[in-house]
Coordinates of C-alpha atoms in Angstrom, one line a residue:
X1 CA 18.7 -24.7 31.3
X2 CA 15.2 -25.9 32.3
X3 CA 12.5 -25.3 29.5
X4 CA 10.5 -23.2 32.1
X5 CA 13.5 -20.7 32.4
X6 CA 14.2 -20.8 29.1
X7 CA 10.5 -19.8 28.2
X8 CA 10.5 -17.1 30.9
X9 CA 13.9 -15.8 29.4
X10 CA 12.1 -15.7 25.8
X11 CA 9.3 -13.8 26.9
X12 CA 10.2 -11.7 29.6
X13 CA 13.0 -9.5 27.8
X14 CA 12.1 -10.0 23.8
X15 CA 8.4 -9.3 25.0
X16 CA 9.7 -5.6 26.7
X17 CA 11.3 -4.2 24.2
X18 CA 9.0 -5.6 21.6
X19 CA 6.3 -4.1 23.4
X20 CA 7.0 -0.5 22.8
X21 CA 7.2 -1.7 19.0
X22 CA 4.1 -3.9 18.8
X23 CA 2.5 -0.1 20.4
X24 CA 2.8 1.6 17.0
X25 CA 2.1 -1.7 15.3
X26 CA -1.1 -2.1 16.5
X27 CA -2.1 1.8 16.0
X28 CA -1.0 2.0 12.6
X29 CA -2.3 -1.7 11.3
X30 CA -5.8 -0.3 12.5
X31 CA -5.1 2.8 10.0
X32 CA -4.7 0.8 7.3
X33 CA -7.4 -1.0 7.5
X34 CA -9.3 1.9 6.8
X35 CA -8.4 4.1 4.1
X36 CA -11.3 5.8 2.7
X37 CA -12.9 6.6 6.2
X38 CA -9.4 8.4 7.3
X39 CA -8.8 9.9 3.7
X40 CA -9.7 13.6 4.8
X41 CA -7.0 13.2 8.1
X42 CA -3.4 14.4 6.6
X43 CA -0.4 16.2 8.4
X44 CA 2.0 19.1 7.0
X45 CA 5.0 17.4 5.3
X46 CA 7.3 20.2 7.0
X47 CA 6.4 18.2 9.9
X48 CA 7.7 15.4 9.0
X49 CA 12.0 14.7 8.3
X50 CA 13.5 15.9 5.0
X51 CA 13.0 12.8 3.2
X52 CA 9.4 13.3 2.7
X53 CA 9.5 16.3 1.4
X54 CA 8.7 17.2 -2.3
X55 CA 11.3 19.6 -2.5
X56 CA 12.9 17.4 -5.4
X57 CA 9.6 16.4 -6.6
X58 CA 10.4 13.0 -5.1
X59 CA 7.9 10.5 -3.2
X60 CA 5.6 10.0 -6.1
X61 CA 5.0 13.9 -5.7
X62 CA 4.6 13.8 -9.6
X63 CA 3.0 11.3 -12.5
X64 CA 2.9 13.1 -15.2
X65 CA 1.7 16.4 -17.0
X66 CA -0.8 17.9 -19.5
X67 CA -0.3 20.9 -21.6
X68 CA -3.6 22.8 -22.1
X69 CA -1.6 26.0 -23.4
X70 CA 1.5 28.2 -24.4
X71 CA 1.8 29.0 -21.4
X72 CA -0.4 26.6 -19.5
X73 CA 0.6 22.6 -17.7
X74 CA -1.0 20.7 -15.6
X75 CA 1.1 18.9 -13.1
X76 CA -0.5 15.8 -11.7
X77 CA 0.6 13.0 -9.1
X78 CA 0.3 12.5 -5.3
X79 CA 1.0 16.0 -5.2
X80 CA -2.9 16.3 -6.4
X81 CA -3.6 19.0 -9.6
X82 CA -1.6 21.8 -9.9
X83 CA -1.8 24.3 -12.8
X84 CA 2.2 25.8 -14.1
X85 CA 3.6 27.9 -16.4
X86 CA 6.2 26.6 -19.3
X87 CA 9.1 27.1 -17.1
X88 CA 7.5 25.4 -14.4
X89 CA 7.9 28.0 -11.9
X90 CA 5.1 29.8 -10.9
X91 CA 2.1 27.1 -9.6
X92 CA -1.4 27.1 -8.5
X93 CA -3.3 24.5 -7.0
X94 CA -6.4 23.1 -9.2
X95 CA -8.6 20.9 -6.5
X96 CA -12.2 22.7 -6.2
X97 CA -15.0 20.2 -6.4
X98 CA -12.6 17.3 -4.9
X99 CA -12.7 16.4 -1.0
X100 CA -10.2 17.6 1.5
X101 CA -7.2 15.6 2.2
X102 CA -4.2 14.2 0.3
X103 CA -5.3 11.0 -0.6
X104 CA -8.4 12.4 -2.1
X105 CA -6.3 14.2 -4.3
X106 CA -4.3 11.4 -5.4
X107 CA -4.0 11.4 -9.2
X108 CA -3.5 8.5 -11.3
X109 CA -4.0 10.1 -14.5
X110 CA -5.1 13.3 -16.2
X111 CA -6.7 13.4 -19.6
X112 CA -8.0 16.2 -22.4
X113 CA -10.1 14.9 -24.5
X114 CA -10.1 16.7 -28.4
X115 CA -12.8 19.0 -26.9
X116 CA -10.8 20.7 -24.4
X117 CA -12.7 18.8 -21.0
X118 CA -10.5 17.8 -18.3
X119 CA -11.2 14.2 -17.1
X120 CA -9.5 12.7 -13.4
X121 CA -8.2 9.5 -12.3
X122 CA -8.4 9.6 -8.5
X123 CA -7.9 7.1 -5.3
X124 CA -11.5 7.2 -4.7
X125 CA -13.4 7.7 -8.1
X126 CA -13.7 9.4 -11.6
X127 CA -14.1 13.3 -12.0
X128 CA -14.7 15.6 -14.6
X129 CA -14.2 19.2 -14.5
X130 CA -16.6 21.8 -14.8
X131 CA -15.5 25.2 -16.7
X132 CA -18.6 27.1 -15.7
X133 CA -18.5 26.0 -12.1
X134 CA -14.3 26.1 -12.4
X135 CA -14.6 22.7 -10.4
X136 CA -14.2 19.3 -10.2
X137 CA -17.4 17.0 -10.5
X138 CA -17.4 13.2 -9.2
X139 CA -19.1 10.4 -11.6
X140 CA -21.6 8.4 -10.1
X141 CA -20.2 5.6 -10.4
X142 CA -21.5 2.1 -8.6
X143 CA -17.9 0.4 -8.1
X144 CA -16.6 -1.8 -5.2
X145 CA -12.7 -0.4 -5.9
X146 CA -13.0 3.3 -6.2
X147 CA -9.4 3.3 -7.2
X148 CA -9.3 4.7 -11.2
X149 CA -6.5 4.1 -12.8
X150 CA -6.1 5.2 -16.8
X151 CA -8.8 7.3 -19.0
X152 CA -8.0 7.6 -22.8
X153 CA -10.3 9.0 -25.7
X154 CA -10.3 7.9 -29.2
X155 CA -12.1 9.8 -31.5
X156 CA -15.6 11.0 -29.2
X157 CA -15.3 8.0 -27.6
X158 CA -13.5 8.0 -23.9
X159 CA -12.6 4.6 -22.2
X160 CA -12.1 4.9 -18.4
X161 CA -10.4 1.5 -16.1
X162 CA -10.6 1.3 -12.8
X163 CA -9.0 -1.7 -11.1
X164 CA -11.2 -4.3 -11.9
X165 CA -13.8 -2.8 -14.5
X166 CA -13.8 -0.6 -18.3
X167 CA -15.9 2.1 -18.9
X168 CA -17.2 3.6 -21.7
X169 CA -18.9 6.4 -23.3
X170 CA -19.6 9.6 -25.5
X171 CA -17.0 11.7 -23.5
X172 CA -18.8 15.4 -23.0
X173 CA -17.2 16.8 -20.1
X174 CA -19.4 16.7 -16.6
X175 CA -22.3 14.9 -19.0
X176 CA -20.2 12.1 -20.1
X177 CA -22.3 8.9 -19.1
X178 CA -20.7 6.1 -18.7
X179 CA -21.4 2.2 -19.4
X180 CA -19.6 -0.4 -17.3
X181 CA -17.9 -3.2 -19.3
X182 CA -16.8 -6.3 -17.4
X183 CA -13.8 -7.9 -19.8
X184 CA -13.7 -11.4 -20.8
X185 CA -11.6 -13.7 -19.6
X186 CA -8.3 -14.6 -22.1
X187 CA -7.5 -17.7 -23.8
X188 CA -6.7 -20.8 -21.3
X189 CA -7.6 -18.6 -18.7
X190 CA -6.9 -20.0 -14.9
X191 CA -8.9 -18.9 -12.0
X192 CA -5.4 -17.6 -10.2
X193 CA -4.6 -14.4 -7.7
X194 CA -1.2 -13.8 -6.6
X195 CA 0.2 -15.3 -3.3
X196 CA 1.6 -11.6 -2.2
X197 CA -2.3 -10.4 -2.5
X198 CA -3.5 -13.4 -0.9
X199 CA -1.2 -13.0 2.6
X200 CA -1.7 -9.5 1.9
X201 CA -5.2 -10.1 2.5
X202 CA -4.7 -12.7 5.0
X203 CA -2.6 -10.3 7.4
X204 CA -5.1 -7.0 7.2
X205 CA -8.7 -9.5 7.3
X206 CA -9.8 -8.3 3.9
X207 CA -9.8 -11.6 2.6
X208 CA -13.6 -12.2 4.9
X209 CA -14.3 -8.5 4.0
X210 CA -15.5 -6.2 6.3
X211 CA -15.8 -8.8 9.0
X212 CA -12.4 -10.0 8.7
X213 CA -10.8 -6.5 8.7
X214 CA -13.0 -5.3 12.0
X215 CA -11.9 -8.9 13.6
X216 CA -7.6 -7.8 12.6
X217 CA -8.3 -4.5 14.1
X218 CA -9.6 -5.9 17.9
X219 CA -6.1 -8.0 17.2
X220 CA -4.4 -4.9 17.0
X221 CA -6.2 -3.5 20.0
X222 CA -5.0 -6.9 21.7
X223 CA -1.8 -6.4 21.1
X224 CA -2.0 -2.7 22.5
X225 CA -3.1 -4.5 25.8
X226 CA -0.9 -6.9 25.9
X227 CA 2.1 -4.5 25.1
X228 CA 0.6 -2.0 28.0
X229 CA -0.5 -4.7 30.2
X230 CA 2.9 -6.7 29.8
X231 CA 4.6 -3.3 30.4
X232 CA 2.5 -2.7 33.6
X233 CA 4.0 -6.2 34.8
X234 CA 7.3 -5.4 34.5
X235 CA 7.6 -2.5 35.8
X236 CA 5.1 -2.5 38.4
X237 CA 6.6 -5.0 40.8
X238 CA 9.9 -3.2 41.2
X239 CA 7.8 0.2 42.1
X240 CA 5.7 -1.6 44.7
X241 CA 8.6 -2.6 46.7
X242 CA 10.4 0.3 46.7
X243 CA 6.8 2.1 48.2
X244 CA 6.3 -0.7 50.6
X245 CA 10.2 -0.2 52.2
X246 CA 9.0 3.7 52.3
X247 CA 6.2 3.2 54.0
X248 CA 3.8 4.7 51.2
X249 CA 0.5 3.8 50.2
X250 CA 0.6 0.6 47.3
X251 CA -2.1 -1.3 47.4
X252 CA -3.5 0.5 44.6
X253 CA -0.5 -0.6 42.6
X254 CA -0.9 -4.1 43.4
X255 CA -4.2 -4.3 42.3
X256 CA -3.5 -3.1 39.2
X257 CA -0.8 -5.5 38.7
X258 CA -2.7 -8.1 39.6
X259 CA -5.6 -7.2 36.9
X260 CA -3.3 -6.7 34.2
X261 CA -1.4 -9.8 34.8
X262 CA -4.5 -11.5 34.8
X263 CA -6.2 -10.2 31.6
X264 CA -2.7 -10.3 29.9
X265 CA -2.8 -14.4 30.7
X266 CA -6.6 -14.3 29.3
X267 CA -6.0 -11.8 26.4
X268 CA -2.6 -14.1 25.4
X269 CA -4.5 -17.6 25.7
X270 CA -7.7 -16.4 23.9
X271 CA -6.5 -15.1 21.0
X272 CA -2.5 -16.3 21.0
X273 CA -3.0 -18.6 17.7
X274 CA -4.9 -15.6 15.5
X275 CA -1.7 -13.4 17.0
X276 CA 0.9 -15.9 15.4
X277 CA -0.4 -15.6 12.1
X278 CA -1.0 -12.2 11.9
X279 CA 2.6 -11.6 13.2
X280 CA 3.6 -14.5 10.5
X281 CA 1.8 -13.4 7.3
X282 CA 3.1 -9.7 8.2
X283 CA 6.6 -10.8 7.2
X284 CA 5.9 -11.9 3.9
X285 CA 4.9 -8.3 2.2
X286 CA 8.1 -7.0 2.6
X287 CA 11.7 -7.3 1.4
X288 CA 13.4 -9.8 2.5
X289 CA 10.6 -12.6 2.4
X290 CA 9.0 -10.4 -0.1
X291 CA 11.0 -12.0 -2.8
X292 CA 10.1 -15.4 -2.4
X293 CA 6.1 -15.2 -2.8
X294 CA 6.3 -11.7 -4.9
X295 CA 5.7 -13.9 -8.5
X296 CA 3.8 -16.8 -7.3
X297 CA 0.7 -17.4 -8.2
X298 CA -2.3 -19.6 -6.2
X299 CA -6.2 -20.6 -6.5
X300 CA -8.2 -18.2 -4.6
X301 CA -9.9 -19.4 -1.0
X302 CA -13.2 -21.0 -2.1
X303 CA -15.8 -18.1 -0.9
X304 CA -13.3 -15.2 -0.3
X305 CA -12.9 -12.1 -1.4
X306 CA -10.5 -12.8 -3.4
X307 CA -12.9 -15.4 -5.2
X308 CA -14.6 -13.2 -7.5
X309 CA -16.9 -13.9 -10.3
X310 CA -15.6 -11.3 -12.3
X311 CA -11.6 -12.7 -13.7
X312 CA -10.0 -9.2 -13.6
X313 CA -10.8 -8.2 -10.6
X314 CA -8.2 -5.7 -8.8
X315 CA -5.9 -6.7 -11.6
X316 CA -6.2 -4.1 -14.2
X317 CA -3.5 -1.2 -14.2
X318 CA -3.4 0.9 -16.8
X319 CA -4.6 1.5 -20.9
X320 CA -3.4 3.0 -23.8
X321 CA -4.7 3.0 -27.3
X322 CA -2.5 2.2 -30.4
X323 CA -3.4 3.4 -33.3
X324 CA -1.1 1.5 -35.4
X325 CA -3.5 -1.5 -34.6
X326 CA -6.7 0.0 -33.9
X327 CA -7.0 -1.8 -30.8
X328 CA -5.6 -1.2 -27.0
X329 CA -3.0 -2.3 -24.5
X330 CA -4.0 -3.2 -20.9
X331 CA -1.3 -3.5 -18.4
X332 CA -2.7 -5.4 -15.7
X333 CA -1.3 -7.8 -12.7
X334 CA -0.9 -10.8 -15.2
X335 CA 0.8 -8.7 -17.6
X336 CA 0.5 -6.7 -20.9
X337 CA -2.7 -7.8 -23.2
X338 CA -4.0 -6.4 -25.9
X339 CA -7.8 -5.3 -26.2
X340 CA -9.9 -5.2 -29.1
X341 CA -12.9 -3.2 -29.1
X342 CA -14.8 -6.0 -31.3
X343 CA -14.5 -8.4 -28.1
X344 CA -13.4 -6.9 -25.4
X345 CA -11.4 -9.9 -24.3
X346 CA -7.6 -10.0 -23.8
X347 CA -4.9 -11.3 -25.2
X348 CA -1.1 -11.6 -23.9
X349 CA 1.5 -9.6 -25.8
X350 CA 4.2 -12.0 -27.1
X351 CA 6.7 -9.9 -25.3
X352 CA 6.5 -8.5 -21.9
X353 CA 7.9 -5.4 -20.9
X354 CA 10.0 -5.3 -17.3
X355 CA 7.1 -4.6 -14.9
X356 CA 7.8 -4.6 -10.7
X357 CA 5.5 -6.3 -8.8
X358 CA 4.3 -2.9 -7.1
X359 CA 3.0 -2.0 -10.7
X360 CA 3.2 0.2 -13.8
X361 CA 3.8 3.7 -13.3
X362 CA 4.6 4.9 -16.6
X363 CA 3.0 4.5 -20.1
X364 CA 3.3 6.6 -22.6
X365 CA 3.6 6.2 -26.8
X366 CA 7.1 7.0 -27.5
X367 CA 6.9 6.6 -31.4
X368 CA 4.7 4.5 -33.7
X369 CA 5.2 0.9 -32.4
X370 CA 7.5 1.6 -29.8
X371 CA 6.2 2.5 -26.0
X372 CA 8.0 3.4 -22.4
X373 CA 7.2 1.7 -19.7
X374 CA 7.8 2.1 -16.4
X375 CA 7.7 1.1 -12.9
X376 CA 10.5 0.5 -9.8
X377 CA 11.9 -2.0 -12.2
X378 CA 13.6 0.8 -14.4
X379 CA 12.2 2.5 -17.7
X380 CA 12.1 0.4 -20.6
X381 CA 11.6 0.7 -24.3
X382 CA 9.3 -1.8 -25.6
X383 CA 8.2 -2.8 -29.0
X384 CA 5.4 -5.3 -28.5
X385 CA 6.8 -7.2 -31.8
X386 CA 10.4 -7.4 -31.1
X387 CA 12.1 -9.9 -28.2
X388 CA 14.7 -7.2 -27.8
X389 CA 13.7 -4.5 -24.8
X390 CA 15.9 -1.2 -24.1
X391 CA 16.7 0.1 -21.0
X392 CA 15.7 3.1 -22.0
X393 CA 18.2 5.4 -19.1
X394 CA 21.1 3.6 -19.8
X395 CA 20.9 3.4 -23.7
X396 CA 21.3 -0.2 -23.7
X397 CA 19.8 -3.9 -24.1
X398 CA 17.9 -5.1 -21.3
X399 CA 19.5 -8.5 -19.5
X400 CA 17.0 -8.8 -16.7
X401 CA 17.5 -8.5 -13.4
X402 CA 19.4 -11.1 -11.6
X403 CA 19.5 -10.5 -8.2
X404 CA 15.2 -10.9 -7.6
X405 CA 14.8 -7.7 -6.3
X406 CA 11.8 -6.3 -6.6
X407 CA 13.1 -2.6 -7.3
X408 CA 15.7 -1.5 -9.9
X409 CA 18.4 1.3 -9.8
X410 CA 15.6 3.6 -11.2
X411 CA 12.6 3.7 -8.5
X412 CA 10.2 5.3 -11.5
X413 CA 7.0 6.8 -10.6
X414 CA 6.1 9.6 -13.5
X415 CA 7.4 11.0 -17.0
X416 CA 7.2 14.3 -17.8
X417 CA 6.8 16.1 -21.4
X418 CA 7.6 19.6 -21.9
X419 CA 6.7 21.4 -24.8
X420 CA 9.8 21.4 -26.7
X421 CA 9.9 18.1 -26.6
X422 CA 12.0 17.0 -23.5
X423 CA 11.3 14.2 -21.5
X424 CA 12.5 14.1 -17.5
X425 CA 12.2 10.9 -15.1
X426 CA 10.3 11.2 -12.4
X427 CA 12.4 9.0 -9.6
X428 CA 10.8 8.1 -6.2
X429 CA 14.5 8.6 -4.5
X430 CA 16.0 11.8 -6.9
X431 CA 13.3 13.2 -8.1
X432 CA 13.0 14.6 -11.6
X433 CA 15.7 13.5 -13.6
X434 CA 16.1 14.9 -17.3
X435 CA 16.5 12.0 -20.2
X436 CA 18.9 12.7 -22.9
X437 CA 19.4 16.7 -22.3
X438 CA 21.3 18.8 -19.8
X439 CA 18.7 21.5 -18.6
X440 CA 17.4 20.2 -15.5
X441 CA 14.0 21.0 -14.2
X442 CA 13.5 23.1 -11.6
X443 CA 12.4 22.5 -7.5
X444 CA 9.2 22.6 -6.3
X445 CA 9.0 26.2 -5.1
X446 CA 8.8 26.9 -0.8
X447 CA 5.7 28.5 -1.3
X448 CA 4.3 24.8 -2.9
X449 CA 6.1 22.8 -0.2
X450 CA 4.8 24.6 2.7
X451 CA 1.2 23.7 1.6
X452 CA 1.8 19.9 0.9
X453 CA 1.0 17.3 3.0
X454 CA 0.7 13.4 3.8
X455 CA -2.4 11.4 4.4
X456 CA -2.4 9.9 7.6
X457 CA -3.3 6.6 6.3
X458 CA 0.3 7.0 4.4
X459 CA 2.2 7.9 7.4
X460 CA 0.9 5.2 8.9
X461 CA 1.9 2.9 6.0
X462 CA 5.3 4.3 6.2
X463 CA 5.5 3.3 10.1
X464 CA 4.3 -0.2 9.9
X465 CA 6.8 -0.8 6.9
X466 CA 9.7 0.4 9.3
X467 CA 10.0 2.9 5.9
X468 CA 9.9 6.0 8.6
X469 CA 13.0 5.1 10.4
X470 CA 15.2 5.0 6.9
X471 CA 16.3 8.0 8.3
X472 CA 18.2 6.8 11.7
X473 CA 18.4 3.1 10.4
X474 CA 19.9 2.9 6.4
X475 CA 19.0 0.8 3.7
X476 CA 18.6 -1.8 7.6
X477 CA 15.2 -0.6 8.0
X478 CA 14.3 -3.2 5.5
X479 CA 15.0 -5.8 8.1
X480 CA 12.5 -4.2 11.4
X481 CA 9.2 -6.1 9.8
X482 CA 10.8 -9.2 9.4
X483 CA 12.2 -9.5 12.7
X484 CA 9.5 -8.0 14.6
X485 CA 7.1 -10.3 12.8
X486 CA 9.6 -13.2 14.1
X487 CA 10.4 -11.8 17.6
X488 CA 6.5 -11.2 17.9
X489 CA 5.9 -15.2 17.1
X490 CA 8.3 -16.4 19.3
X491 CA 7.2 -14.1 22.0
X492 CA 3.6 -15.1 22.2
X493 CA 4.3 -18.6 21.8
X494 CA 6.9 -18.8 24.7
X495 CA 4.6 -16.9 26.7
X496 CA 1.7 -19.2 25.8
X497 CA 3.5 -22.5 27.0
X498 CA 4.5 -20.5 30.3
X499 CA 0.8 -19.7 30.8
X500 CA 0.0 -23.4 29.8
X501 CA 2.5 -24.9 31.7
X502 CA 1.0 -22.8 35.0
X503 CA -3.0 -23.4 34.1
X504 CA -1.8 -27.4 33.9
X505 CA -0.1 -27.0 37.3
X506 CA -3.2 -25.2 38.9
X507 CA -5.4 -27.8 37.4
X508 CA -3.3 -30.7 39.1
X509 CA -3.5 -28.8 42.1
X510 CA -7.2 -28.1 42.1
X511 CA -7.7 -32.1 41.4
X512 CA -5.6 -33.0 44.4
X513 CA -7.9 -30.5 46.5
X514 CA -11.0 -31.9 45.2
X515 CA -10.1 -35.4 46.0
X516 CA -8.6 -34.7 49.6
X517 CA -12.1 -32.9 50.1
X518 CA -13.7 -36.2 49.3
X519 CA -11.6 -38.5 51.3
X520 CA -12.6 -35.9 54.9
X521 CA -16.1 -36.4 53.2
X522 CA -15.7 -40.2 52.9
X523 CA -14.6 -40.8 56.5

């Protein structure tokens, strides 16, 4: 088969059906470039199919709970703050004083101090709540990532981490002032940023900040065009025909076939190489390819964002305090440290605990020297002194995992503690799942699960991982980004060469003109 065919072949009937894809793509990548600014825009989760639902307290609905009473627990997660009795049937929602929309009312953590004041871990910043206002009160807090991820309180003292930063201060409720302390940098540190956050940033512009994202979104508003435009083409000849042999007007038609199959030919050869690698970086951050960059490590781009002064920036996850040792384990990207006060610079924990690379979701003290941590990887039992970790659900030593995955058989998001000391799972896929007892935990009530909802910037994120169609497609939804991102390369570069191949020939043909106009000139 001639190349040109060939080409036109690859183009022509990938490109349609890729088209209607690479619609959504380009919508929803614009989305999520922009969190914060669409954090207030959510949609009813009765909306949506069953699976989202928190029903079964499922979907990261919960994180974890606080007991302020006999009768009184605090529920907290994605779900936002909800307020429950002991038998966790009757709820109320506690978000006065925090902004509209489910992703403000994302909760990381919840903390009492010994006082009784309630203290919040949000997406977008640090709150305190009021009891004479009954509300919620945002810190004023100057921080690039408003994402705060742990608070804990030793003594009068409370220590707050966002994702890059500690805080700390004199905790007194609303009044609590804060002091920002940028950690040290460990022992043989190396100026290093993993290769998932790197493409990650690559594919959605961050990596140039502001400029870079606004500069991925007119790609995604390219590749709206050229799906419409290239849909326009297609379809458009085959109409004007059939109105031409009917003898109905169709020169309006034609000229808009004409216009959109010339911009799509200017749109394509403009911006066809920035296309290719958005397309090409988008395949890495997820499972399949996912796997092979999810652990490796690289330098950061000289004058990026990701080349920050500060060496813990966007890396730090989560913070308890042992008082066994007097001093504090961070959970970051790198691993588990521990933190003395005296210093505040890190040091790695002879033993790592199983950690996925999406991140901690659960720590929590389980007795003196002995901790539970989760994350999708499972929940483990881990003694920072001892080599030997337990998986803590099935009771036995932990042999790693073997197959690479990035997810375990237990998808953990949240641990909850009742007051009679039993402990239930939280699983992204089942829900709550008790630990060592029989008496399971009741659902979410209909009157709770009519008033949830989903941030649009997470629907989105659901779409653009193919995580939406789960549904209709089985555990093969996994494979739409990957072969989109590949279909969507080999698309725009066949239909590249076809437009080269066509500007060369016009070019040859304009030359010939030129030089047949010079020889009537000449003679």
């Amino acid at each position: 088969m001639p190349q040109g065919k060939l080409f036109k072949k690859l183009h022509r009937w990938p490109g349609l059906i890729l088209s209607f894809i690479l619609l959504y793509y380009g919508v929803t990548g614009i989305f999520l470039n922009h969190r914060e600014w669409m954090a207030s825009l959510d949609v009813p989760r009765t909306a949506l199919p069953d699976v989202y639902s928190y029903q079964h307290w499922g979907n990261s609905a919960l994180k974890g709970n606080v007991n302020i009473g006999p009768d009184s627990i605090l529920i907290y997660g994605d779900i936002g703050i909800w307020v429950t009795d002991s038998t966790f049937s009757h709820y109320r929602p506690l978000h006065a004083g925090i902004p509209q929309g489910a992703d403000n009312r994302k909760v990381f953590d919840l903390h009492r101090d010994s006082a009784g004041n309630l203290y919040a871990a949000t997406q977008f910043g640090l709150f305190g709540y009021d009891n004479a206002t009954c509300q919620w009160t945002k810190f004023p807090l100057n921080v690039d990532l408003k994402r705060f991820v742990a608070i804990e309180t030793v003594g009068d003292s409370i220590y707050v981490l966002n994702r890059s930063y500690l805080f700390k201060g004199v905790a007194n409720g609303v009044n609590t002032t804060f002091k920002k302390v940028e950690l040290k940098a460990p022992e043989h540190f190396k100026k290093e940023v993993t290769l998932l956050e790197t493409i990650w940033q690559m594919h959605s512009g961050e990596i140039l900040g502001l400029p870079g994202q606004l500069f991925v979104d007119l790609l995604g508003i390219i590749t709206i065009f050229l799906s419409v435009t290239g849909i326009i083409y297609f379809f458009f000849p085959d109409r004007i025909k059939r109105r031409k042999r009917r003898m109905k007007p169709y020169e309006r038609l034609v000229r808009i076939n004409r216009w959109s199959l010339k911009w799509h030919n200017k749109a394509g050869a403009w911006f066809w190489i920035f296309l290719i690698f958005l397309y090409f970086t988008g395949i890495f951050l997820r499972p399949p390819f996912l796997i092979l960059i999810g652990y490796s490590k690289v330098a950061p781009i000289k004058y990026s964002h990701l080349d920050q002064p500060n060496p813990w920036y966007d890396k730090l996850r989560d913070l308890r305090y042992d008082p066994g040792s007097g001093c504090f384990f961070l959970s970051t990207s790198d691993g588990m440290f521990t933190l003395s006060p005296d210093n505040w610079k890190p040091q790695p924990c002879r033993v790592q605990p199983p950690v996925s690379v999406m991140g901690i979701t659960v720590f929590e003290p389980y007795r003196p020297g002995a901790w539970l941590v989760g994350s999708f990887s499972g929940l483990f039992l881990w003694h920072p002194d001892n080599p030997r970790i337990m998986d803590f659900v099935k009771g036995e030593l932990y042999r790693g995992a073997p197959s690479g995955r990035p997810v375990g058989v237990n998808k953990v998001t949240g641990l909850i503690h009742t007051a009679d000391g039993k402990r239930y799972m939280v699983d992204y896929d089942r829900g709550v799942v008790p630990l060592y007892h029989r008496t399971t935990f009741p659902d979410a009530p209909e009157s709770l699960v009519q008033q949830t909802r989903m941030s649009l910037w997470n629907l989105a994120l659901e779409i653009h991982t193919g995580r939406f169609f789960q549904f209709m497609l089985g555990s093969f939804y996994i494979l739409i980004v990957p072969l989109v991102g590949l279909a969507g390369v080999m698309v725009v570069i066949s239909g590249y060469l076809i437009w080269r191949k066509r500007f060369k020939r016009r070019k040859r043909r304009g030359q010939k003109i030129r030089l047949l106009d010079l020889d009537v000139v000449v003679e």
